[in-house]
CSV table of C-alpha atoms in Angstrom, one decimal:
chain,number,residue,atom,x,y,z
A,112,UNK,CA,-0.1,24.3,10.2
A,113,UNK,CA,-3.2,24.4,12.3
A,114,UNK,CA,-1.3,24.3,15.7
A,115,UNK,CA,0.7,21.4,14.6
A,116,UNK,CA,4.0,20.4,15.9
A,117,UNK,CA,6.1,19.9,12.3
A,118,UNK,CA,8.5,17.2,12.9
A,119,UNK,CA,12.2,17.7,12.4
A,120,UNK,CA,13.6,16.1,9.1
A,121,UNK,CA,15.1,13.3,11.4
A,122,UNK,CA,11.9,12.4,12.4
A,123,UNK,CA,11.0,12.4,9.2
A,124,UNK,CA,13.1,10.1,7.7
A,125,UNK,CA,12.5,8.0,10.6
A,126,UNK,CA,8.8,7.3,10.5
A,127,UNK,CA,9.2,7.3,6.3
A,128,UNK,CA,12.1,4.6,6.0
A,129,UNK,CA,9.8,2.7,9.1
A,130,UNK,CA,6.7,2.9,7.5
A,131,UNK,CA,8.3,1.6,4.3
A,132,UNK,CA,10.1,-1.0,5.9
A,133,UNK,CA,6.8,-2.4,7.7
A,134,UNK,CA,4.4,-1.7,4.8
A,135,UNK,CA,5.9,-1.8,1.6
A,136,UNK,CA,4.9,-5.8,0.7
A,137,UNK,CA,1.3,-5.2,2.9
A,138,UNK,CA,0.6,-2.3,0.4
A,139,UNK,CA,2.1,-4.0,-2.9
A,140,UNK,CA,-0.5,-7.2,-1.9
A,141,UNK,CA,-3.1,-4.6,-1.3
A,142,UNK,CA,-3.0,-3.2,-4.7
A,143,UNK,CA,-2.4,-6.8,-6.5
A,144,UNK,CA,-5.9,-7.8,-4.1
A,145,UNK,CA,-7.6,-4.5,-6.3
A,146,UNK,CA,-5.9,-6.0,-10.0
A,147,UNK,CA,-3.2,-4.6,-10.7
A,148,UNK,CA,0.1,-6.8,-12.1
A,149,UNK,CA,3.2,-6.6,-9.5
A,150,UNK,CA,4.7,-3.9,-11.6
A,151,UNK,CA,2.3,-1.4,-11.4
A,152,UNK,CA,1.1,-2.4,-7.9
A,153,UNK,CA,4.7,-1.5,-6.9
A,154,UNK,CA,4.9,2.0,-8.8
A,155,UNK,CA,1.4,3.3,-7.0
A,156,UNK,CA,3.4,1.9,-4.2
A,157,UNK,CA,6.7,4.1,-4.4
A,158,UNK,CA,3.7,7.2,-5.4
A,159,UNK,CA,2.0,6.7,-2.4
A,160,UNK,CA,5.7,7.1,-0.4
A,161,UNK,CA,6.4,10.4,-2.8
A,162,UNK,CA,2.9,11.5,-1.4
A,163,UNK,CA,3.6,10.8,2.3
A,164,UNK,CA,7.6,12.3,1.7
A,165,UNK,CA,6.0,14.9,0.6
A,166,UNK,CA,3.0,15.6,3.1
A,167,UNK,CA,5.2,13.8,6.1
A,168,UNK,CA,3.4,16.5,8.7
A,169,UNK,CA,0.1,15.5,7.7
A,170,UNK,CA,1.3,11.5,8.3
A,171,UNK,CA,3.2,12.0,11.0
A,172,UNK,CA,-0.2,13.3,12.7
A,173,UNK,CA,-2.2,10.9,11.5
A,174,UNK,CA,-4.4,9.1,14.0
A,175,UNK,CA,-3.3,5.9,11.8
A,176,UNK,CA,-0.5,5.7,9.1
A,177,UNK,CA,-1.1,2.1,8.0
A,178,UNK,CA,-4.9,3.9,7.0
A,179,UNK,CA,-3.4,7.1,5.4
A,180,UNK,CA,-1.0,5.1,3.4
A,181,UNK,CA,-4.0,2.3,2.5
A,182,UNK,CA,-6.3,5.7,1.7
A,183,UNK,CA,-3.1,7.1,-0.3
A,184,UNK,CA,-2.4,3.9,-2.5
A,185,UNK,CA,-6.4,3.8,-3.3
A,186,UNK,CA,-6.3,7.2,-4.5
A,187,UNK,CA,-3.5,7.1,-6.5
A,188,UNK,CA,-5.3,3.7,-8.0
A,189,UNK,CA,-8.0,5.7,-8.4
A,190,UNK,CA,-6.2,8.3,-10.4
A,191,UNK,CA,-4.7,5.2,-12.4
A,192,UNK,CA,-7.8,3.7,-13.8
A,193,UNK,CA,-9.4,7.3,-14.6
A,194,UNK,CA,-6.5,7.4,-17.1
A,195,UNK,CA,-6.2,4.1,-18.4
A,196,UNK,CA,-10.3,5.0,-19.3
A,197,UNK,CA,-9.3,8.1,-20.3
A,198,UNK,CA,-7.1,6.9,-23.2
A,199,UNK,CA,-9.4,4.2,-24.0
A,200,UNK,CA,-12.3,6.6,-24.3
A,201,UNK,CA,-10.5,9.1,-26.3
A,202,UNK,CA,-8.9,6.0,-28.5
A,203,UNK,CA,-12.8,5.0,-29.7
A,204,UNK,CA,-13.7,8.4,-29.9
A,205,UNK,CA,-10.9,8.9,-32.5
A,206,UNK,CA,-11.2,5.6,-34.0
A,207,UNK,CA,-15.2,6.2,-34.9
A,208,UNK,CA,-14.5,10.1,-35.5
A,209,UNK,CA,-11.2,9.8,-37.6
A,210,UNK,CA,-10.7,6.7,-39.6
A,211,UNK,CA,-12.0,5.0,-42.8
A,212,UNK,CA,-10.3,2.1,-41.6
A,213,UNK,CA,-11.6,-0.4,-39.2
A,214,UNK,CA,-10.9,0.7,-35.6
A,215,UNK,CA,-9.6,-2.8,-35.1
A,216,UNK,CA,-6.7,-2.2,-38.4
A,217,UNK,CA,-5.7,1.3,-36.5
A,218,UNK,CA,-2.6,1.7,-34.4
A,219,UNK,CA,-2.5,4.1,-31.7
A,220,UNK,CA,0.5,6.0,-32.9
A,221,UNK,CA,-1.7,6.6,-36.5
A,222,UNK,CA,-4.8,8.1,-34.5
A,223,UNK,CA,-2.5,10.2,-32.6
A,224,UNK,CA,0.3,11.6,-34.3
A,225,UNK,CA,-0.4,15.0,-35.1
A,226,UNK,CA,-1.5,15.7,-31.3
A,227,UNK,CA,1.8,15.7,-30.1
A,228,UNK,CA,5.6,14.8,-31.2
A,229,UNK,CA,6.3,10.8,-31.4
A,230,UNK,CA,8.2,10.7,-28.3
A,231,UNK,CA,5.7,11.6,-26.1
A,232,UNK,CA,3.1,9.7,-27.8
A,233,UNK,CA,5.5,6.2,-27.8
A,234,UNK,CA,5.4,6.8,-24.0
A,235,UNK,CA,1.5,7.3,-23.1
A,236,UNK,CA,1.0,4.4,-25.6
A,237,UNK,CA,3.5,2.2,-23.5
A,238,UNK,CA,2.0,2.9,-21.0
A,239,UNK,CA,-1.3,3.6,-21.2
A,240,UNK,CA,-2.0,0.8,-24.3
A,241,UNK,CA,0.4,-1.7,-24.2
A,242,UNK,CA,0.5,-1.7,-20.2
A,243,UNK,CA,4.4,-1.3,-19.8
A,244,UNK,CA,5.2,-0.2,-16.4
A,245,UNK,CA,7.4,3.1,-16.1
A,246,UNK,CA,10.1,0.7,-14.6
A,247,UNK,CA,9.9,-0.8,-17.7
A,248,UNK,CA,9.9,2.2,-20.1
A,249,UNK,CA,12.5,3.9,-17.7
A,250,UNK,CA,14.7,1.1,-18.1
A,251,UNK,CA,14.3,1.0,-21.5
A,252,UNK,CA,14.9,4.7,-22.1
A,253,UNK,CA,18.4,5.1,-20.3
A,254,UNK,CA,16.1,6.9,-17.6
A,255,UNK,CA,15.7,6.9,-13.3
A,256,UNK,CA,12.2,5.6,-13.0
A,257,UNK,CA,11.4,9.0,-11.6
A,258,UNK,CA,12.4,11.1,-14.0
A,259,UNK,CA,10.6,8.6,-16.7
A,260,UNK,CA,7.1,9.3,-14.4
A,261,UNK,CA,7.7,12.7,-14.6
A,262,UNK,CA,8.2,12.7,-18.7
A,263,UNK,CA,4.8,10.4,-18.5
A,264,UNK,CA,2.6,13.2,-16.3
A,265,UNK,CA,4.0,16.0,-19.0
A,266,UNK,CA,3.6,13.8,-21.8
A,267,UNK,CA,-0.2,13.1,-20.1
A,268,UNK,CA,-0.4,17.4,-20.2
A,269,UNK,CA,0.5,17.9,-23.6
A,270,UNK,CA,-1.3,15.5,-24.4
A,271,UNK,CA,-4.5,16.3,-23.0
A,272,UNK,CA,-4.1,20.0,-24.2
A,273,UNK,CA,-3.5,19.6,-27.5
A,274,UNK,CA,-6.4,17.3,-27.9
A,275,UNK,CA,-8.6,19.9,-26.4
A,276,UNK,CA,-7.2,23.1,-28.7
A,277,UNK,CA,-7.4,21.0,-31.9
A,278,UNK,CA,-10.2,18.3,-31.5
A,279,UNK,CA,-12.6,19.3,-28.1
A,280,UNK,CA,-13.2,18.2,-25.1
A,281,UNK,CA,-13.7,14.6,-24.0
């Protein structure tokens, strides 16, 4: 690790559940500040403390952790809007390429149905389309809000695959 001292797992925990503790509303304001509704301001919140959990050396050597979180959170906001474009490019590149019917009279689930199988495609369009957080969907779904963010990145893959083997690239 470069000549790095790695930090025990105490020590760990420690500067996590502090860093939380002193940041967590500062960060969720930040993210609110750059548009984002409460609800998905606070999931790129809890993503940006699965990064630093799981890169806790590189934060714990940080010359600031209030900047690597802040650079975290934009990143993963970043990553956010690519795929919100993402599904809004590829939903009026299907609606011009793939429809005698206005694009306006088309519902998402009708342009996309044969990509992949209907569960997958409810939850991108929750959350992608309709704006439903993963909270939400989670909640919804009998799921742990992590486990339902982790069906949404797969559901994302497939997604993205299948599009590319059966229609092209975007």
């Amino acid at each position: 690790m470069d000549g790095k001292v790695i930090p025990t797992a105490k020590q760990q925990k420690a500067l996590l559940s502090s860093l939380y503790e002193e940041y967590f509303d500062y960060l969720v304001d930040y993210a609110q500040a750059n548009g984002f509704s409460y609800d998905v301001a606070v999931d790129l919140v809890q993503d940006t403390y699965v990064v630093a959990l799981q890169k806790a050396v590189d934060l714990y050597h940080a010359p600031s952790q209030k900047a690597w979180l802040i650079v975290t959170l934009r990143n993963l906001s970043g990553n956010h809007q690519k795929n919100i474009m993402y599904a809004q490019k590829l939903q009026q590149i299907l609606e011009a390429n793939y429809s005698e019917k206005s694009p306006t009279d088309l519902h998402p689930f009708i342009l996309y149905k044969n990509l992949i199988d209907a569960e997958d495609l409810d939850i991108l369009i929750r959350y992608w389309v309709n704006g439903d957080t993963a909270k939400m969907i989670a909640a919804d779904l009998g799921l742990k809000e992590e486990a339902c963010k982790k069906r949404i990145q797969r559901a994302k893959a497939r997604f993205k695959k299948a599009y590319e083997e059966q229609i092209g690239r975007l």
